[in-house]
Short mmCIF file of C-alpha atoms in Angstrom, two decimals:
data_model
loop_
_atom_site.label_atom_id
_atom_site.label_comp_id
_atom_site.label_asym_id
_atom_site.label_seq_id
_atom_site.Cartn_x
_atom_site.Cartn_y
_atom_site.Cartn_z
CA MET A 1412 -50.34 -5.33 -8.30
CA PRO A 1413 -51.47 -5.35 -11.96
CA SER A 1414 -54.71 -3.46 -12.55
CA ASP A 1415 -56.24 -6.47 -14.30
CA TYR A 1416 -55.41 -8.94 -11.53
CA PRO A 1417 -58.40 -11.23 -10.91
CA LEU A 1418 -58.57 -10.42 -7.20
CA PRO A 1419 -59.17 -6.72 -6.51
CA ALA A 1420 -57.36 -5.48 -3.42
CA ALA A 1421 -59.39 -4.76 -0.30
CA ASP A 1422 -58.71 -3.74 3.28
CA PRO A 1423 -58.53 -6.78 5.60
CA ALA A 1424 -60.83 -5.14 8.14
CA GLY A 1425 -63.40 -4.55 5.42
CA LEU A 1426 -63.39 -8.32 4.80
CA SER A 1427 -63.78 -9.04 8.53
CA LEU A 1428 -60.22 -10.22 9.02
CA VAL A 1429 -58.88 -9.34 12.46
CA ALA A 1430 -55.56 -7.52 12.60
CA ALA A 1431 -54.01 -8.98 15.77
CA PRO A 1432 -53.55 -12.59 14.55
CA ILE A 1433 -52.24 -11.37 11.20
CA GLU A 1434 -49.66 -9.18 12.90
CA ALA A 1435 -48.72 -12.08 15.19
CA MET A 1436 -48.10 -14.17 12.06
CA ASP A 1437 -46.02 -11.34 10.60
CA ARG A 1438 -43.85 -11.30 13.72
CA LEU A 1439 -43.51 -15.08 13.66
CA ILE A 1440 -42.32 -15.11 10.04
CA ARG A 1441 -39.86 -12.29 10.67
CA ARG A 1442 -38.50 -14.20 13.66
CA HIS A 1443 -38.11 -17.35 11.55
CA ILE A 1444 -36.04 -15.40 9.03
CA GLU A 1445 -33.93 -13.83 11.78
CA GLU A 1446 -33.29 -17.33 13.18
CA GLY A 1447 -32.19 -18.58 9.76
CA ARG A 1448 -35.10 -20.99 9.33
CA TYR A 1449 -35.61 -19.83 5.74
CA PRO A 1450 -34.26 -16.96 3.64
CA GLY A 1451 -37.57 -15.71 2.26
CA ALA A 1452 -41.34 -16.11 2.37
CA GLN A 1453 -44.65 -14.86 1.04
CA ILE A 1454 -48.16 -14.94 2.49
CA ALA A 1455 -51.53 -14.02 1.00
CA PHE A 1456 -55.10 -13.87 2.31
CA ALA A 1457 -58.19 -13.62 0.13
CA ARG A 1458 -61.88 -13.55 0.98
CA HIS A 1459 -65.10 -13.24 -1.01
CA GLY A 1460 -63.22 -12.69 -4.28
CA LYS A 1461 -60.88 -10.00 -2.98
CA LEU A 1462 -57.21 -9.96 -2.01
CA ALA A 1463 -56.97 -8.86 1.61
CA LEU A 1464 -53.22 -9.18 2.16
CA PHE A 1465 -50.06 -10.00 0.21
CA ARG A 1466 -46.63 -9.71 1.83
CA SER A 1467 -43.11 -10.75 0.84
CA TYR A 1468 -40.24 -11.27 3.28
CA GLY A 1469 -36.50 -11.71 3.19
CA GLN A 1470 -34.42 -13.07 0.33
CA ALA A 1471 -35.44 -15.06 -2.72
CA ARG A 1472 -31.77 -15.89 -3.32
CA THR A 1473 -28.70 -15.54 -1.12
CA GLY A 1474 -24.97 -15.30 -1.66
CA ALA A 1475 -23.38 -13.79 -4.76
CA ALA A 1476 -26.70 -13.82 -6.62
CA ALA A 1477 -28.67 -12.32 -3.72
CA MET A 1478 -32.16 -11.16 -4.63
CA PRO A 1479 -34.91 -9.95 -2.29
CA ALA A 1480 -38.31 -11.61 -2.29
CA ARG A 1481 -40.67 -9.33 -4.25
CA GLU A 1482 -44.29 -9.40 -5.31
CA ASP A 1483 -43.43 -11.16 -8.56
CA THR A 1484 -41.06 -13.74 -7.00
CA LEU A 1485 -41.99 -17.31 -7.92
CA PHE A 1486 -41.55 -19.89 -5.16
CA LEU A 1487 -41.24 -23.61 -5.80
CA LEU A 1488 -44.60 -25.13 -4.85
CA PHE A 1489 -43.34 -28.68 -4.42
CA SER A 1490 -46.40 -30.92 -3.84
CA GLN A 1491 -48.84 -28.02 -3.98
CA THR A 1492 -48.40 -28.70 -7.72
CA LYS A 1493 -50.44 -31.89 -7.27
CA VAL A 1494 -53.67 -29.93 -6.93
CA LEU A 1495 -52.95 -28.05 -10.17
CA THR A 1496 -52.34 -31.33 -12.00
CA SER A 1497 -55.47 -32.79 -10.43
CA ALA A 1498 -57.44 -29.75 -11.54
CA ALA A 1499 -56.54 -30.52 -15.16
CA VAL A 1500 -58.03 -33.98 -14.64
CA TRP A 1501 -61.16 -32.36 -13.19
CA ALA A 1502 -61.45 -30.26 -16.34
CA LEU A 1503 -61.27 -33.39 -18.50
CA VAL A 1504 -63.99 -35.00 -16.37
CA GLU A 1505 -66.24 -32.02 -17.05
CA ASP A 1506 -65.32 -32.28 -20.75
CA GLY A 1507 -66.46 -35.90 -20.73
CA LEU A 1508 -63.02 -37.14 -21.80
CA VAL A 1509 -62.31 -39.10 -18.63
CA SER A 1510 -64.13 -40.36 -15.56
CA PHE A 1511 -62.77 -40.73 -12.04
CA ASN A 1512 -63.83 -44.39 -12.23
CA ASP A 1513 -61.86 -45.03 -15.43
CA ARG A 1514 -58.99 -47.44 -15.20
CA VAL A 1515 -55.63 -45.85 -15.98
CA ALA A 1516 -55.18 -48.64 -18.52
CA ASP A 1517 -58.28 -47.43 -20.39
CA HIS A 1518 -56.14 -44.47 -21.47
CA ILE A 1519 -52.64 -46.00 -21.26
CA PRO A 1520 -53.05 -49.68 -22.19
CA GLU A 1521 -49.43 -50.57 -21.39
CA PHE A 1522 -49.96 -49.40 -17.80
CA ALA A 1523 -51.72 -52.74 -17.20
CA ALA A 1524 -48.28 -54.40 -17.02
CA ARG A 1525 -47.12 -55.76 -13.65
CA GLY A 1526 -50.65 -56.30 -12.36
CA LYS A 1527 -51.80 -52.66 -12.61
CA GLY A 1528 -54.69 -53.16 -15.05
CA ALA A 1529 -57.54 -52.55 -12.61
CA ILE A 1530 -56.21 -49.37 -10.94
CA THR A 1531 -58.63 -46.45 -11.30
CA LEU A 1532 -57.99 -42.74 -11.51
CA GLN A 1533 -59.80 -42.33 -8.19
CA GLN A 1534 -57.41 -44.78 -6.51
CA VAL A 1535 -54.43 -42.93 -7.96
CA MET A 1536 -55.77 -39.52 -6.89
CA THR A 1537 -56.43 -40.71 -3.33
CA HIS A 1538 -52.99 -42.33 -2.99
CA GLN A 1539 -54.36 -45.87 -2.92
CA GLY A 1540 -52.78 -47.03 -6.21
CA GLY A 1541 -50.15 -49.29 -4.64
CA PHE A 1542 -46.96 -47.88 -6.22
CA PRO A 1543 -45.78 -45.11 -3.84
CA SER A 1544 -42.08 -45.45 -4.71
CA GLY A 1545 -42.52 -45.07 -8.48
CA GLU A 1546 -40.35 -42.45 -10.17
CA VAL A 1547 -39.58 -41.34 -13.71
CA SER A 1548 -36.10 -40.75 -15.11
CA ARG A 1549 -34.50 -37.34 -15.52
CA GLU A 1550 -34.38 -38.02 -19.27
CA SER A 1551 -38.17 -38.05 -19.29
CA TRP A 1552 -38.33 -34.37 -18.28
CA THR A 1553 -37.91 -33.45 -21.93
CA ASP A 1554 -39.12 -36.72 -23.47
CA HIS A 1555 -42.69 -37.47 -22.46
CA ALA A 1556 -42.76 -40.68 -24.50
CA ARG A 1557 -40.05 -41.83 -22.10
CA MET A 1558 -42.12 -40.56 -19.17
CA ARG A 1559 -45.10 -42.61 -20.35
CA ALA A 1560 -42.89 -45.71 -20.65
CA ASP A 1561 -41.45 -45.13 -17.18
CA VAL A 1562 -44.95 -44.79 -15.71
CA ALA A 1563 -46.16 -47.95 -17.42
CA ASP A 1564 -43.23 -49.83 -15.87
CA PHE A 1565 -44.08 -48.91 -12.26
CA SER A 1566 -44.21 -51.95 -9.95
CA LEU A 1567 -46.84 -52.63 -7.31
CA GLU A 1568 -45.78 -52.64 -3.67
CA TRP A 1569 -49.15 -53.66 -2.31
CA THR A 1570 -52.60 -54.52 -3.63
CA PRO A 1571 -54.32 -51.38 -4.98
CA GLY A 1572 -57.14 -50.12 -2.80
CA THR A 1573 -56.06 -52.01 0.31
CA ARG A 1574 -54.20 -49.23 2.09
CA LEU A 1575 -53.58 -45.48 2.03
CA GLU A 1576 -50.01 -44.32 1.51
CA TYR A 1577 -48.97 -40.99 0.02
CA HIS A 1578 -47.32 -41.36 -3.40
CA PRO A 1579 -44.83 -38.44 -3.36
CA ARG A 1580 -44.17 -38.42 -7.10
CA ALA A 1581 -45.65 -41.45 -8.80
CA ALA A 1582 -49.39 -40.74 -8.63
CA HIS A 1583 -49.30 -37.42 -10.43
CA GLN A 1584 -46.78 -38.61 -12.97
CA VAL A 1585 -49.43 -41.17 -13.89
CA LEU A 1586 -52.13 -38.49 -14.00
CA ALA A 1587 -49.98 -36.32 -16.26
CA MET A 1588 -49.66 -39.16 -18.74
CA VAL A 1589 -53.44 -39.76 -18.62
CA ILE A 1590 -53.95 -36.06 -19.41
CA GLU A 1591 -51.65 -36.40 -22.43
CA ALA A 1592 -53.30 -39.62 -23.59
CA ALA A 1593 -56.81 -38.14 -23.31
CA THR A 1594 -55.98 -34.83 -25.02
CA GLY A 1595 -53.00 -35.56 -27.27
CA ARG A 1596 -51.29 -32.52 -25.76
CA ASP A 1597 -48.49 -31.77 -23.30
CA TYR A 1598 -49.93 -31.89 -19.78
CA ARG A 1599 -48.25 -28.57 -18.96
CA ASP A 1600 -50.14 -26.85 -21.77
CA VAL A 1601 -53.41 -28.39 -20.58
CA ILE A 1602 -52.84 -27.18 -17.02
CA ARG A 1603 -52.02 -23.69 -18.24
CA GLU A 1604 -54.85 -23.39 -20.77
CA ARG A 1605 -57.62 -25.13 -18.81
CA VAL A 1606 -56.80 -24.16 -15.22
CA ILE A 1607 -54.36 -21.26 -14.85
CA ALA A 1608 -54.97 -18.90 -17.78
CA PRO A 1609 -58.80 -18.79 -17.57
CA LEU A 1610 -58.41 -17.45 -14.02
CA GLY A 1611 -56.01 -14.72 -15.19
CA LEU A 1612 -53.13 -16.29 -13.25
CA GLN A 1613 -50.79 -17.06 -16.14
CA ASN A 1614 -48.16 -14.66 -14.78
CA ASP A 1615 -48.41 -15.94 -11.20
CA ILE A 1616 -48.51 -19.74 -11.51
CA PHE A 1617 -46.37 -21.90 -13.79
CA VAL A 1618 -46.12 -25.64 -14.27
CA GLY A 1619 -43.05 -25.40 -16.48
CA VAL A 1620 -41.42 -21.97 -16.13
CA PRO A 1621 -40.44 -20.40 -19.49
CA ALA A 1622 -36.82 -19.32 -19.88
CA ASP A 1623 -37.80 -15.64 -19.96
CA GLN A 1624 -39.52 -15.94 -16.53
CA GLN A 1625 -36.94 -17.98 -14.66
CA HIS A 1626 -35.17 -14.87 -13.35
CA ARG A 1627 -38.18 -14.50 -11.04
CA CYS A 1628 -37.67 -17.91 -9.38
CA ALA A 1629 -36.48 -18.11 -5.80
CA ASP A 1630 -33.76 -20.64 -5.13
CA VAL A 1631 -34.64 -23.48 -2.77
CA TYR A 1632 -32.35 -24.30 0.14
CA ALA A 1633 -32.12 -27.39 2.34
CA GLU A 1634 -29.65 -29.51 4.25
CA ASP A 1635 -29.58 -31.84 1.25
CA ALA A 1636 -29.02 -30.58 -2.29
CA ARG A 1637 -32.02 -29.18 -4.18
CA ASP A 1638 -32.34 -28.75 -7.92
CA ASN A 1639 -32.43 -25.06 -8.87
CA SER A 1640 -31.47 -25.69 -12.48
CA ALA A 1641 -33.11 -24.16 -15.51
CA GLU A 1642 -33.91 -27.70 -16.67
CA PHE A 1643 -35.84 -28.49 -13.50
CA ARG A 1644 -37.78 -25.22 -13.60
CA ALA A 1645 -38.75 -25.77 -17.23
CA ALA A 1646 -39.72 -29.41 -16.70
CA GLY A 1647 -42.79 -28.58 -14.61
CA LEU A 1648 -42.92 -31.99 -12.98
CA PRO A 1649 -46.59 -32.78 -12.26
CA SER A 1650 -46.00 -33.94 -8.70
CA GLY A 1651 -43.82 -31.12 -7.42
CA GLY A 1652 -42.34 -28.85 -10.07
CA GLY A 1653 -44.75 -25.92 -10.19
CA TYR A 1654 -43.83 -22.36 -9.25
CA GLY A 1655 -46.07 -19.59 -8.05
CA THR A 1656 -46.62 -16.49 -5.98
CA ALA A 1657 -48.62 -16.59 -2.76
CA ARG A 1658 -51.04 -14.16 -4.38
CA GLY A 1659 -51.57 -16.52 -7.31
CA MET A 1660 -52.14 -19.58 -5.16
CA ALA A 1661 -54.50 -17.70 -2.85
CA ALA A 1662 -56.50 -16.72 -5.94
CA PHE A 1663 -56.58 -20.32 -7.20
CA TYR A 1664 -57.85 -21.48 -3.80
CA GLN A 1665 -60.30 -18.60 -3.74
CA MET A 1666 -61.83 -20.18 -6.85
CA LEU A 1667 -62.05 -23.48 -4.98
CA ALA A 1668 -63.61 -21.78 -1.94
CA GLY A 1669 -66.15 -20.24 -4.30
CA GLY A 1670 -67.30 -23.59 -5.63
CA GLY A 1671 -65.39 -23.33 -8.91
CA ARG A 1672 -65.95 -19.65 -9.64
CA LEU A 1673 -63.58 -16.67 -9.42
CA GLY A 1674 -65.25 -13.38 -10.26
CA ALA A 1675 -66.99 -13.76 -13.61
CA VAL A 1676 -65.09 -16.97 -14.46
CA ARG A 1677 -66.85 -20.27 -13.80
CA LEU A 1678 -63.99 -22.74 -14.11
CA PHE A 1679 -65.71 -25.76 -12.55
CA SER A 1680 -69.21 -26.69 -11.48
CA PRO A 1681 -70.05 -26.45 -7.76
CA ARG A 1682 -70.83 -30.17 -7.73
CA LEU A 1683 -67.41 -31.04 -9.14
CA ILE A 1684 -65.65 -29.01 -6.43
CA ALA A 1685 -67.86 -30.49 -3.71
CA TYR A 1686 -66.95 -33.97 -4.93
CA VAL A 1687 -63.17 -33.55 -5.23
CA ALA A 1688 -62.91 -31.63 -1.94
CA ARG A 1689 -64.73 -34.15 0.22
CA ASN A 1690 -63.14 -36.88 2.33
CA HIS A 1691 -62.85 -40.03 0.18
CA THR A 1692 -60.68 -42.06 2.55
CA GLY A 1693 -62.48 -41.72 5.87
CA GLU A 1694 -60.29 -42.15 8.92
CA ALA A 1695 -57.85 -44.52 7.20
CA PRO A 1696 -54.31 -43.81 8.46
CA ASP A 1697 -51.72 -42.70 5.92
CA ALA A 1698 -48.64 -44.88 6.33
CA TYR A 1699 -46.40 -42.16 4.85
CA MET A 1700 -47.75 -39.45 7.16
CA ASP A 1701 -46.99 -41.08 10.52
CA GLY A 1702 -50.37 -42.78 10.53
CA ILE A 1703 -52.37 -39.54 10.44
CA ALA A 1704 -55.82 -39.79 8.86
CA MET A 1705 -55.28 -37.41 5.95
CA HIS A 1706 -58.89 -37.40 4.67
CA ARG A 1707 -57.85 -37.49 1.03
CA GLY A 1708 -59.93 -35.80 -1.63
CA LEU A 1709 -59.22 -36.02 -5.35
CA GLY A 1710 -56.36 -33.54 -5.22
CA PRO A 1711 -56.52 -31.73 -1.88
CA HIS A 1712 -57.05 -33.22 1.57
CA VAL A 1713 -59.68 -32.18 4.10
CA ARG A 1714 -59.46 -31.09 7.75
CA GLY A 1715 -62.29 -33.24 9.10
CA ILE A 1716 -62.69 -33.62 12.86
CA SER A 1717 -59.66 -35.74 13.80
CA ASP A 1718 -57.44 -34.47 16.58
CA ARG A 1719 -54.38 -34.50 14.31
CA ILE A 1720 -54.05 -33.02 10.82
CA ARG A 1721 -51.13 -31.76 8.75
CA GLY A 1722 -50.80 -28.18 7.59
CA LEU A 1723 -54.41 -27.04 7.57
CA GLY A 1724 -54.40 -25.92 11.21
CA ALA A 1725 -55.87 -27.67 14.22
CA ILE A 1726 -58.59 -25.03 14.64
CA ALA A 1727 -59.65 -25.07 10.97
CA SER A 1728 -63.28 -25.68 10.17
CA PRO A 1729 -63.88 -29.34 9.23
CA ALA A 1730 -64.55 -28.41 5.59
CA THR A 1731 -61.20 -26.64 5.10
CA PHE A 1732 -59.12 -28.30 2.39
CA GLY A 1733 -55.74 -27.78 0.76
CA HIS A 1734 -52.27 -29.17 0.19
CA GLY A 1735 -48.70 -28.53 1.21
CA GLY A 1736 -45.23 -28.54 -0.27
CA VAL A 1737 -42.57 -30.65 1.41
CA GLY A 1738 -40.96 -28.90 4.34
CA SER A 1739 -41.85 -25.46 3.04
CA SER A 1740 -45.42 -24.34 2.34
CA TYR A 1741 -49.21 -24.74 2.43
CA SER A 1742 -52.32 -23.39 0.73
CA TRP A 1743 -55.91 -23.93 1.78
CA ALA A 1744 -59.50 -22.84 1.25
CA ASP A 1745 -62.24 -22.59 3.86
CA PRO A 1746 -65.58 -22.71 2.01
CA GLU A 1747 -67.49 -21.90 5.20
CA SER A 1748 -65.86 -18.47 5.62
CA GLY A 1749 -64.85 -17.83 2.00
CA VAL A 1750 -61.20 -17.41 3.03
CA SER A 1751 -58.18 -18.75 1.15
CA PHE A 1752 -54.64 -18.57 2.46
CA THR A 1753 -51.15 -19.32 1.16
CA TYR A 1754 -47.79 -19.46 2.96
CA LEU A 1755 -44.65 -20.06 0.89
CA THR A 1756 -40.98 -20.32 1.92
CA ASN A 1757 -37.76 -21.31 0.18
CA TYR A 1758 -36.10 -23.69 2.64
CA VAL A 1759 -37.05 -27.34 3.11
CA GLN A 1760 -37.27 -27.91 6.86
CA ALA A 1761 -37.57 -31.35 8.45
CA ASP A 1762 -40.16 -32.45 10.97
CA PRO A 1763 -41.05 -32.00 13.73
CA TRP A 1764 -40.27 -28.28 13.34
CA HIS A 1765 -41.89 -28.03 9.91
CA SER A 1766 -45.30 -29.41 10.90
CA ALA A 1767 -45.30 -27.51 14.18
CA ARG A 1768 -44.72 -24.16 12.46
CA LEU A 1769 -47.38 -24.90 9.82
CA ASP A 1770 -49.91 -25.53 12.58
CA ARG A 1771 -49.02 -22.22 14.21
CA VAL A 1772 -49.14 -20.27 10.95
CA SER A 1773 -52.46 -21.77 9.81
CA ASN A 1774 -54.01 -21.39 13.26
CA LEU A 1775 -53.13 -17.70 13.21
CA ALA A 1776 -54.75 -17.40 9.80
CA HIS A 1777 -57.92 -19.08 11.06
CA ALA A 1778 -57.90 -16.94 14.19
CA ALA A 1779 -58.04 -13.85 11.95
CA ILE A 1780 -61.37 -14.94 10.43
CA ASP A 1781 -64.29 -13.05 11.98
#
């Protein structure tokens, strides 16, 4: 680990993390790889500003271009990217450039087309905007004027604010264009300069992987085809195109667990983090998530006290919050214990196996907290 890494290494026992559940998780991940569930994985634990554990498993790439998973391997974050994009919006709120109650059309006037004029940033961030199937064209990956036009042309599928339904891609494509409209800069640069680099994580998290770093990227595998192209990795799609190490994401969530601070860096105010990491949608069922009450914040979602929850672990404290990546990964922060945890893999598994294994993995992580 680099000597200037923002999380100094510490012994898990010295941070009151119990060995038995961690070793049970280690055995579970090794068994998954032996069973062919995924080629490679990484996990990381952090607590109280220190990195307690960081392990890599298996293969980042298979076949003729086989490459083992190493400490510097970058895994596709899929929808974990949404929290990074949201964090750039948080930064603009604390700059006074935007407000959560702003209408999207205040920043992108043409977004008002097709009855979307009253939709607020808060509705978009909590997946209540009403356009869950929206998508931008591949051409827009390198032409953000085209991306803005595509976003403005999204059509409503239901009245904004009347239901909760996860927007897999559309919501954060809108947020990216708001970031560009408010700053006049590429959203990827804003995420890097306002969120990632100040934390010292510029070599561990990328939203848009430079050509000279793409050799570090793990390939993604699935029953259906997945895009492992250089173009996709460089695009840094705001809804699901980020790459990172488990160590980097655990550090980012350590900042969130610390109320916006990581070491000497105060990235956000404690009140901002408390606001974005609280439950803004109550017990409303999410139509996309099999009717589970997802307790949406403004970026992450929150455990709460419902019987069912996705990814965060059934035994998590109610204040635990985080986000997953489709069929592959999760990261979360527990502000009550000061623990952050990340689990990354490079195969997209379908439910019910995917959600069941996430519950087991996260429960083992929570069981390690003393």
